[in-house]
Tab-separated table of C-alpha atoms and ligand atoms in Angstrom:
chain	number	residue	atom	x	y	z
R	741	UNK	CA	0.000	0.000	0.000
R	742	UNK	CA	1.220	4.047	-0.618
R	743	UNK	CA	-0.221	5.986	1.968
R	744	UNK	CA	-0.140	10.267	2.158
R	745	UNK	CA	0.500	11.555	5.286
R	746	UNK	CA	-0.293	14.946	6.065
R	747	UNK	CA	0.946	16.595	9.545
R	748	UNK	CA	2.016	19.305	10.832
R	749	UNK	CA	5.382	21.734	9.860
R	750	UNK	CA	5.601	23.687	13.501
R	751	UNK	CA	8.668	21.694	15.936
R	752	UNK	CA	7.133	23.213	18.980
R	753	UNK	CA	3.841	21.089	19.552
R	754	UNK	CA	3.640	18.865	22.569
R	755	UNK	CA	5.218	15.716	22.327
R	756	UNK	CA	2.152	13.870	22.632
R	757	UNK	CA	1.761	15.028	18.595
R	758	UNK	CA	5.612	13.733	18.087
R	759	UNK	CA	5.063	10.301	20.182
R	760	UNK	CA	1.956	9.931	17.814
R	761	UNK	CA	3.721	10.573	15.016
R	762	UNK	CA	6.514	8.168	15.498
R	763	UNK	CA	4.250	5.169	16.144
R	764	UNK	CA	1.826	6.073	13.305
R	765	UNK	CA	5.444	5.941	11.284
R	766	UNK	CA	6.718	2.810	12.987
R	767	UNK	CA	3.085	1.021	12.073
R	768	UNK	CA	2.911	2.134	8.524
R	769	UNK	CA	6.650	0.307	7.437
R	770	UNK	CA	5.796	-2.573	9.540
R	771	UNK	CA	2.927	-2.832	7.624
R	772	UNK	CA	4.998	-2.587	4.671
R	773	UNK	CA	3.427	1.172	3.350
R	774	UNK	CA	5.215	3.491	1.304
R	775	UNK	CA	4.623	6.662	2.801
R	776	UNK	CA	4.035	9.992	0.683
R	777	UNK	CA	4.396	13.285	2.464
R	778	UNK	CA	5.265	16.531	2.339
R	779	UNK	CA	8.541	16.003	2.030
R	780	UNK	CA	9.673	18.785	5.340
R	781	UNK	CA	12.250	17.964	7.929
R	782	UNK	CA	10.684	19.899	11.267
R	783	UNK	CA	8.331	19.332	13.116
R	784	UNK	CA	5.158	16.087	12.582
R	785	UNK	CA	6.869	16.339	9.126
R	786	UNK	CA	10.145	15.085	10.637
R	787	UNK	CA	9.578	12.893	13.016
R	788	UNK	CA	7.483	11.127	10.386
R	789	UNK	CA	10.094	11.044	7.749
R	790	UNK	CA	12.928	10.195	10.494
R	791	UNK	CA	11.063	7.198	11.664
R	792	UNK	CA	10.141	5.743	8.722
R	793	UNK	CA	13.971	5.948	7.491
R	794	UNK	CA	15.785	4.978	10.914
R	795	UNK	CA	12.728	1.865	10.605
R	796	UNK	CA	13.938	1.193	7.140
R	797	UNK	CA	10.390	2.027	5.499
R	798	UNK	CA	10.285	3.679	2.172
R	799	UNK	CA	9.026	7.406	1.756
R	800	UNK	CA	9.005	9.922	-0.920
R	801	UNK	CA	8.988	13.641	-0.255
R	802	UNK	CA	6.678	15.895	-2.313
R	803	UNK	CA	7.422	20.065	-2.329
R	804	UNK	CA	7.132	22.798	-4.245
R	805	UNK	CA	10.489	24.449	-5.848
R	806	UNK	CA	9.939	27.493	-4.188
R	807	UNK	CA	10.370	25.311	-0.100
R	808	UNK	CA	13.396	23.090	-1.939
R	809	UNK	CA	15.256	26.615	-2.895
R	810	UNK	CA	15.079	28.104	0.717
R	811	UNK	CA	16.022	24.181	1.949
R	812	UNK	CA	13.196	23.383	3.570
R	813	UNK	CA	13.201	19.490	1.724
R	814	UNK	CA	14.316	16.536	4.633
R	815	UNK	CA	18.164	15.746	3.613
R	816	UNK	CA	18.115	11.970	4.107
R	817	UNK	CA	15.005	11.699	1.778
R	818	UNK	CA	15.844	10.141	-1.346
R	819	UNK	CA	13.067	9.913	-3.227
R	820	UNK	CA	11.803	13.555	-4.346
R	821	UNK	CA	8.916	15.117	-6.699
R	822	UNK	CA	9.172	18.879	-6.939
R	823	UNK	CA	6.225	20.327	-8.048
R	824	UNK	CA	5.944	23.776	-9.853
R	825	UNK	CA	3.421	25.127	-7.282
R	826	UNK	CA	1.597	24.291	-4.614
R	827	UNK	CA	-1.640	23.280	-6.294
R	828	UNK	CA	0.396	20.893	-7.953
R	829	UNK	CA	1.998	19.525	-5.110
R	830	UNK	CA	-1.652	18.625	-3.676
R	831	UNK	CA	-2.466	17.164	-6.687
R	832	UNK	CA	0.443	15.096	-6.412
R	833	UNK	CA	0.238	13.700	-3.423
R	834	UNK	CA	-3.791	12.092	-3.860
R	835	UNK	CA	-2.524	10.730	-7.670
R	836	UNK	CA	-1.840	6.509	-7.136
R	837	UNK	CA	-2.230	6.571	-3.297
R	838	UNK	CA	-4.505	3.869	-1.172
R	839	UNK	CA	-5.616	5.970	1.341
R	840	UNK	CA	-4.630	9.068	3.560
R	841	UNK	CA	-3.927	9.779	6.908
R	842	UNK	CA	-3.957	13.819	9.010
R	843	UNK	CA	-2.455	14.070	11.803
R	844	UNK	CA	-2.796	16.919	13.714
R	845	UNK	CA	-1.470	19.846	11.844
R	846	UNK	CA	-2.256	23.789	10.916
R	847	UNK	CA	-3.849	25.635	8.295
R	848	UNK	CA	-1.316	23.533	6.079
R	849	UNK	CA	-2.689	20.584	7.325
R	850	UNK	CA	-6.260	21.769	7.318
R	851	UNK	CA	-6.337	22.786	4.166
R	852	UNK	CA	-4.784	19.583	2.394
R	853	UNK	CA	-7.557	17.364	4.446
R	854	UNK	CA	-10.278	19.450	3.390
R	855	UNK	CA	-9.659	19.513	-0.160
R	856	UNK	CA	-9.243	15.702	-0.497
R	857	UNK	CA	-12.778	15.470	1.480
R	858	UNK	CA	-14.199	17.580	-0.733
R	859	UNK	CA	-12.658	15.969	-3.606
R	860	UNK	CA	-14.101	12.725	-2.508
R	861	UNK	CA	-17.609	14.385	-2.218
R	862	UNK	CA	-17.482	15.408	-5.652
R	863	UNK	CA	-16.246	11.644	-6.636
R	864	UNK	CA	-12.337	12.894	-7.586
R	865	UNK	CA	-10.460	11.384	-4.929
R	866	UNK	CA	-12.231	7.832	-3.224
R	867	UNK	CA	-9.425	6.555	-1.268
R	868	UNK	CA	-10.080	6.623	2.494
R	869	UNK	CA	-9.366	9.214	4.592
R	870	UNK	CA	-8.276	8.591	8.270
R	871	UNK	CA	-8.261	11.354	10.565
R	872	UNK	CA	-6.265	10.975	13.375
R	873	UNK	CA	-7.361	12.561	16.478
R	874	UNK	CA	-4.379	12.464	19.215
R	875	UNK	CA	-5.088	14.164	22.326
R	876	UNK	CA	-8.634	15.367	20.909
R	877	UNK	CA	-6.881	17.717	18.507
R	878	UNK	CA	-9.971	17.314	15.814
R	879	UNK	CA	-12.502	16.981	18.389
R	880	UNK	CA	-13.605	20.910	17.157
R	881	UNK	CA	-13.357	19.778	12.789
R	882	UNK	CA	-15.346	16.159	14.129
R	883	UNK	CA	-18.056	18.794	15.844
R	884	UNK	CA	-17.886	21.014	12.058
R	885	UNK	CA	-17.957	18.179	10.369
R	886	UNK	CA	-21.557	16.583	11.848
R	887	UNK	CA	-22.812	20.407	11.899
R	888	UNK	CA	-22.382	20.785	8.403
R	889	UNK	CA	-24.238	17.327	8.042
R	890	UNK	CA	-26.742	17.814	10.843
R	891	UNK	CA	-28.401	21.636	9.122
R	892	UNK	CA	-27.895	19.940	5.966
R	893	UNK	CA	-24.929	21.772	4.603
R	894	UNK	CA	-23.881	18.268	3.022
R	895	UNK	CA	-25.373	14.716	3.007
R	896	UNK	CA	-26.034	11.804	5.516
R	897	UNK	CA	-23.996	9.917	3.086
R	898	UNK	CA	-21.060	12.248	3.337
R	899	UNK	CA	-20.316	10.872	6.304
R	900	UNK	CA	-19.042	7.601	5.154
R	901	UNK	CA	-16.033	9.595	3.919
R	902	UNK	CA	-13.658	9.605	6.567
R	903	UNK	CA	-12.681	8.383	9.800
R	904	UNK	CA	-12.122	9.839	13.269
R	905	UNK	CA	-9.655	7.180	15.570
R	906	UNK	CA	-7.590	8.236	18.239
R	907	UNK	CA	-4.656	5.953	18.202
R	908	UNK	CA	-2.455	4.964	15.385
R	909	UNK	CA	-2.908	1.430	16.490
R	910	UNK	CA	-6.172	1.598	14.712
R	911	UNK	CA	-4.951	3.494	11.443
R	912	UNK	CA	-4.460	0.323	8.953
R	913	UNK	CA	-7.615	-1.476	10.509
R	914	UNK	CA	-9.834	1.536	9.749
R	915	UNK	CA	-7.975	2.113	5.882
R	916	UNK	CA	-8.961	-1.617	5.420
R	917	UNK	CA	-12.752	-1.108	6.308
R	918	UNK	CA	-13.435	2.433	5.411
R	919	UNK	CA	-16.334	2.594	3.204
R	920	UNK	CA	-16.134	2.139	-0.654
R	921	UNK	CA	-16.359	5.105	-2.378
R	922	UNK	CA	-16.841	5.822	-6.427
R	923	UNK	CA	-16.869	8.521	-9.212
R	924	UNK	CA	-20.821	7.989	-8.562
R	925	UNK	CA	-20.478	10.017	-5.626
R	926	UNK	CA	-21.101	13.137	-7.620
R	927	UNK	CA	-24.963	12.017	-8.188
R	928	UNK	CA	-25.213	12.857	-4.387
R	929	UNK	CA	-22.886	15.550	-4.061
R	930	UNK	CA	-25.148	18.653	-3.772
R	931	UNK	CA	-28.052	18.205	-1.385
R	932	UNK	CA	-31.275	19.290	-2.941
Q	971	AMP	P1	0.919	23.106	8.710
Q	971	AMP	O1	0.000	22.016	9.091
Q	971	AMP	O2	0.259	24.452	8.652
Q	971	AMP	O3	2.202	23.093	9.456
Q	971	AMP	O4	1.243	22.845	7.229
Q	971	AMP	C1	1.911	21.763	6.757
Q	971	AMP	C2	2.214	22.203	5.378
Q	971	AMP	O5	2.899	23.454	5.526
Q	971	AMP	C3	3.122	21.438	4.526
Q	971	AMP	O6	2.492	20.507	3.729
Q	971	AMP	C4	3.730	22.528	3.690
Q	971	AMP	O7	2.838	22.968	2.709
Q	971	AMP	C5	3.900	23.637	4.578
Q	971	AMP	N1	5.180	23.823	5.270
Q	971	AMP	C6	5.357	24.813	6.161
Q	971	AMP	N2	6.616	24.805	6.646
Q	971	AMP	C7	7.233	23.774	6.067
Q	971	AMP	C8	8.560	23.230	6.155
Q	971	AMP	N3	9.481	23.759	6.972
Q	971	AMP	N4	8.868	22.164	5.407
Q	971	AMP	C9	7.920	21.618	4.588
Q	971	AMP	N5	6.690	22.080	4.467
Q	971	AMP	C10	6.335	23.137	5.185
């Protein structure tokens, strides 16, 4: 399996966020997942990328020109895709994956998981999408999530898109039995 993992840049969250990180990386190469990211050395991003090589995993970095230039690309990553802007790079990382995983992360982070989800709605992307909640991080986007479902803002069926677990013990289990998901998805897309 390729997996994308999308976490956070900043080096000064709470360890529990770096603990989580490690294990989710330890998990995914024991499982025997190539892991796509976004190809940083600080913070989630390096932990992630550190684990997976001191673990002997594979994982290939994904950044825009503009973040290699100012050397922001993780030096003992080998394998590299530089992208000509960030659009791209988003792109990039959703083309020939199995499923994706967010940790918790800023608007960075935020931004990358909502696009896929709303990708998915709209029957582009239909790979699941794991959401991993350490320490009750996305206990506030879990609460937006059913509101927007709840007054109707999107569909019952929506819901089937991704996955809330708390502990990376549980992140291949839930890939394995998320929902399956198809370019029909667009028929229900828009609630009327
Ligand atoms: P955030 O969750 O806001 O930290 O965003 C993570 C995303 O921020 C990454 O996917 C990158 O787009 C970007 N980013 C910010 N700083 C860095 C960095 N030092 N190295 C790599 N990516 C970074």
């Amino acid at each position: 399996m390729r997996i994308c993992v999308y976490c956070a840049s900043s080096a000064l969250v709470d360890a529990v966020y770096f603990e989580a990180t490690e294990r989710l990386a330890k998990i995914l190469v024991a499982a025997g997942v190539s892991v796509v990211y976004g190809g940083g050395a600080v913070g989630l991003m390096g932990k992630l990328a550190d684990t997976v090589i001191a673990s002997g995993g594979s994982i290939k970095g994904i950044m825009p020109n503009f973040m290699n230039e100012v050397e922001w690309a993780h030096k003992q990553v080998t394998d590299f895709e530089f992208t000509d802007t960030m659009h791209e790079r988003k792109a990039r990382f959703l083309a020939g994956i199995d499923g994706l995983v967010t940790l918790p992360g800023g608007s960075g982070t935020l931004e990358e998981l909502l696009e896929a989800i709303t990708l998915k709605r709209l029957g582009q992307f239909t790979k699941p999408i794991i959401i991993l909640n350490t320490n009750g991080f996305y206990d506030p986007l879990k609460q937006m999530l059913d509101r927007c479902i709840t007054e109707k803002f999107m569909h019952e069926k929506h819901r089937q898109m991704w996955t809330f677990v708390d502990e990376p013990e549980e992140v291949i289990a839930s890939i394995h039995s998320a929902e399956a998901w198809d370019e029909a998805a667009i028929q229900f897309a828009t609630n009327k």
